[in-house]
Coordinates of C-alpha atoms and ligand atoms in Angstrom, one line a residue:
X1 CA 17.9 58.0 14.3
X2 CA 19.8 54.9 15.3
X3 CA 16.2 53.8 16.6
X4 CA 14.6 54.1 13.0
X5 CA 17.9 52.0 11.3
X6 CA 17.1 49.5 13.8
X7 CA 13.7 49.1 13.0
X8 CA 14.1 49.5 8.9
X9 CA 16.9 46.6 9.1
X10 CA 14.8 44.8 11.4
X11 CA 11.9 45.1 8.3
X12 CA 14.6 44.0 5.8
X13 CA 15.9 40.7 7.9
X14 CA 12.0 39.6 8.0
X15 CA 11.0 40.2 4.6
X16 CA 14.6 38.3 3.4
X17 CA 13.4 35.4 5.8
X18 CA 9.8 35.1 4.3
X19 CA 11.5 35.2 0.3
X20 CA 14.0 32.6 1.4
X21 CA 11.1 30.5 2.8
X22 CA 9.3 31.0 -0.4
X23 CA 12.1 30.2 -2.9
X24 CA 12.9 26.9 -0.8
X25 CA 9.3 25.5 -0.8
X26 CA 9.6 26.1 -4.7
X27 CA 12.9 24.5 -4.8
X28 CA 11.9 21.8 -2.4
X29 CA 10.4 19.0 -5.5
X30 CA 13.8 20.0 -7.5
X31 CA 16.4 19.5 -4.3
X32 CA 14.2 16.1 -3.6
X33 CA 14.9 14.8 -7.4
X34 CA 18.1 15.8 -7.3
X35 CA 18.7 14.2 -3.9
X36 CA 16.6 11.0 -5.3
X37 CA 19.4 10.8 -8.2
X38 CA 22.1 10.6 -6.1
X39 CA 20.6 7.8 -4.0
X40 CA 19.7 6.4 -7.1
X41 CA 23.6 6.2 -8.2
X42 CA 24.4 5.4 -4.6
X43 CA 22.0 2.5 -4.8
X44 CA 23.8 1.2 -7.8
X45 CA 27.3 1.3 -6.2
X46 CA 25.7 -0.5 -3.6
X47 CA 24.4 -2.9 -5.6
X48 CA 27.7 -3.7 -7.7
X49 CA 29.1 -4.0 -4.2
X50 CA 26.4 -6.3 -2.9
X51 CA 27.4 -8.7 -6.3
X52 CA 30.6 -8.4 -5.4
X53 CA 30.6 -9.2 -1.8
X54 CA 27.7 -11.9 -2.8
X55 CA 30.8 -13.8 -5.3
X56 CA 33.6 -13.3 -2.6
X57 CA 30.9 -15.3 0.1
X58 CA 30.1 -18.1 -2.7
X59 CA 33.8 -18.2 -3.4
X60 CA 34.9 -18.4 0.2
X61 CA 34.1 -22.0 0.7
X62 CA 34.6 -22.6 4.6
X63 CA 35.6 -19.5 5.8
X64 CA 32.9 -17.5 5.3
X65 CA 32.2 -15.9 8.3
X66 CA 33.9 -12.5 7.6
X67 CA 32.1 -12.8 4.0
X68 CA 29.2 -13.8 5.2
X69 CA 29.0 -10.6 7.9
X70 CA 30.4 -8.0 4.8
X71 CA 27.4 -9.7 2.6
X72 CA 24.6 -8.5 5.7
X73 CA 26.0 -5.4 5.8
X74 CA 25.8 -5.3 2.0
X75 CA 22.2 -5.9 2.2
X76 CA 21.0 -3.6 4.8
X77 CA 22.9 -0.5 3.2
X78 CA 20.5 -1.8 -0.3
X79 CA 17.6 -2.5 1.7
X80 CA 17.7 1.0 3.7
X81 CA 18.8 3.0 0.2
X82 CA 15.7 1.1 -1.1
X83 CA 13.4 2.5 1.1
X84 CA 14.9 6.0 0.8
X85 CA 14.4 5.9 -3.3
X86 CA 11.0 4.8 -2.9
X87 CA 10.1 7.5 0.1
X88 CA 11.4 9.9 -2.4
X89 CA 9.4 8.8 -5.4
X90 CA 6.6 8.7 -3.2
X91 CA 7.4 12.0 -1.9
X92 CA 8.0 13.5 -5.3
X93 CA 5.2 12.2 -7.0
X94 CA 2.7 13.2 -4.3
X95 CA 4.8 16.9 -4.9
X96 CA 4.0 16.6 -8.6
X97 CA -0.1 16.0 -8.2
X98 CA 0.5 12.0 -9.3
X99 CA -1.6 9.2 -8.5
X100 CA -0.5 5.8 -7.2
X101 CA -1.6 3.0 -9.8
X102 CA -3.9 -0.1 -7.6
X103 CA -2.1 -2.4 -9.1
X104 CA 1.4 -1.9 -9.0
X105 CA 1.6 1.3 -7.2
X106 CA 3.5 3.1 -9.8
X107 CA 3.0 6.3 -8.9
X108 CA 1.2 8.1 -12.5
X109 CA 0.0 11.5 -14.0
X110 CA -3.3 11.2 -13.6
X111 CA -4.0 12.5 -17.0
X112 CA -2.6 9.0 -17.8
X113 CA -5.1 6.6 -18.8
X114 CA -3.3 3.7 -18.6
X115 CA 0.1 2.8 -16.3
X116 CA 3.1 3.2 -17.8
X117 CA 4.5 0.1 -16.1
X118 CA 1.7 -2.8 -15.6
X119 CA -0.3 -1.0 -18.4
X120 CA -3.8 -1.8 -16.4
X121 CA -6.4 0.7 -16.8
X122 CA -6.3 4.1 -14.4
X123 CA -9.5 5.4 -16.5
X124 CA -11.6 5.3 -13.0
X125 CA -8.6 6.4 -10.9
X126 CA -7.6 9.3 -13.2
X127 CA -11.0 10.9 -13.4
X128 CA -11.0 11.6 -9.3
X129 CA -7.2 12.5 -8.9
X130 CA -6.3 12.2 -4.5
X131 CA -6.0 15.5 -2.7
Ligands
ZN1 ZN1 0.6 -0.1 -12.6

C-alpha cells in the first residue's frame, strides 16, 4: 500500500516539475521585459548620478582625485547597465521573432517594411525573416 502512495506521489512530483518548466519557458520573454524595465530605470538613476558626479568633478577644481575616482565608477556601473539593456533587447527581440535592422541594428518586426528608428528600407530583410 505504502509502496503504491510512493509511487503515485512520486507520478505527481514529476508531472508538477514538467508544468512548472512549461509555465516558466512561457513566462521567460515577460520576466526578461520586466527585468529589462528595471535596468532600464536603474540605468537612469545611474545616469542622473553620472551628471551629478560629472558636475562635483568639474566643480572640484584641484582636488579632484576622490571626484575623479567616484566619476569612473560612475561610468562603469552605466557602461555595464548598458550592455545589460541591450543583451536584453537583443535577447527579447530574438524571443519575439524580430529582425535586427543592417543599418542601425534596431531590432524590428519583420512585418515592418521600414525601421522605425533610421527609417531605411527592411523590404529585402523582412521578406526572409532569421531563424
Ligand atoms: Zn534602422
Amino acid at each position: 500500500m505504502a509502496e503504491i502512495i510512493e509511487k503515485v506521489t512520486g507520478k505527481v512530483k514529476t508531472t508538477a516539475k514538467k508544468v512548472g518548466k512549461k509555465a516558466t519557458e512561457l513566462a521567460s520573454t515577460t520576466k526578461q521585459t520586466v527585468l529589462l524595465q528595471t535596468k532600464n530605470m536603474e540605468l537612469g538613476k545611474k545616469m542622473k548620478l553620472l551628471g551629478e558626479c560629472y558636475y562635483a568633478f568639474v566643480r572640484a577644481e584641484g582636488t579632484a582625485h576622490e571626484e575623479e575616482a567616484k566619476l569612473a565608477e560612475c561610468l562603469s556601473a552605466v557602461d555595464a547597465l548598458k550592455a545589460e539593456v541591450a543583451d536584453l533587447k537583443r535577447v527579447i527581440a530574438i524571443a519575439k521573432g524580430n529582425i535586427a535592422c543592417p543599418k542601425c541594428g534596431e531590432y524590428v518586426s519583420p512585418s515592418k517594411e521600414t525601421c522605425p528608428k533610421c527609417k531605411s528600407s527592411l523590404e529585402h530583410i523582412a521578406v526572409t525573416p532569421k531563424k
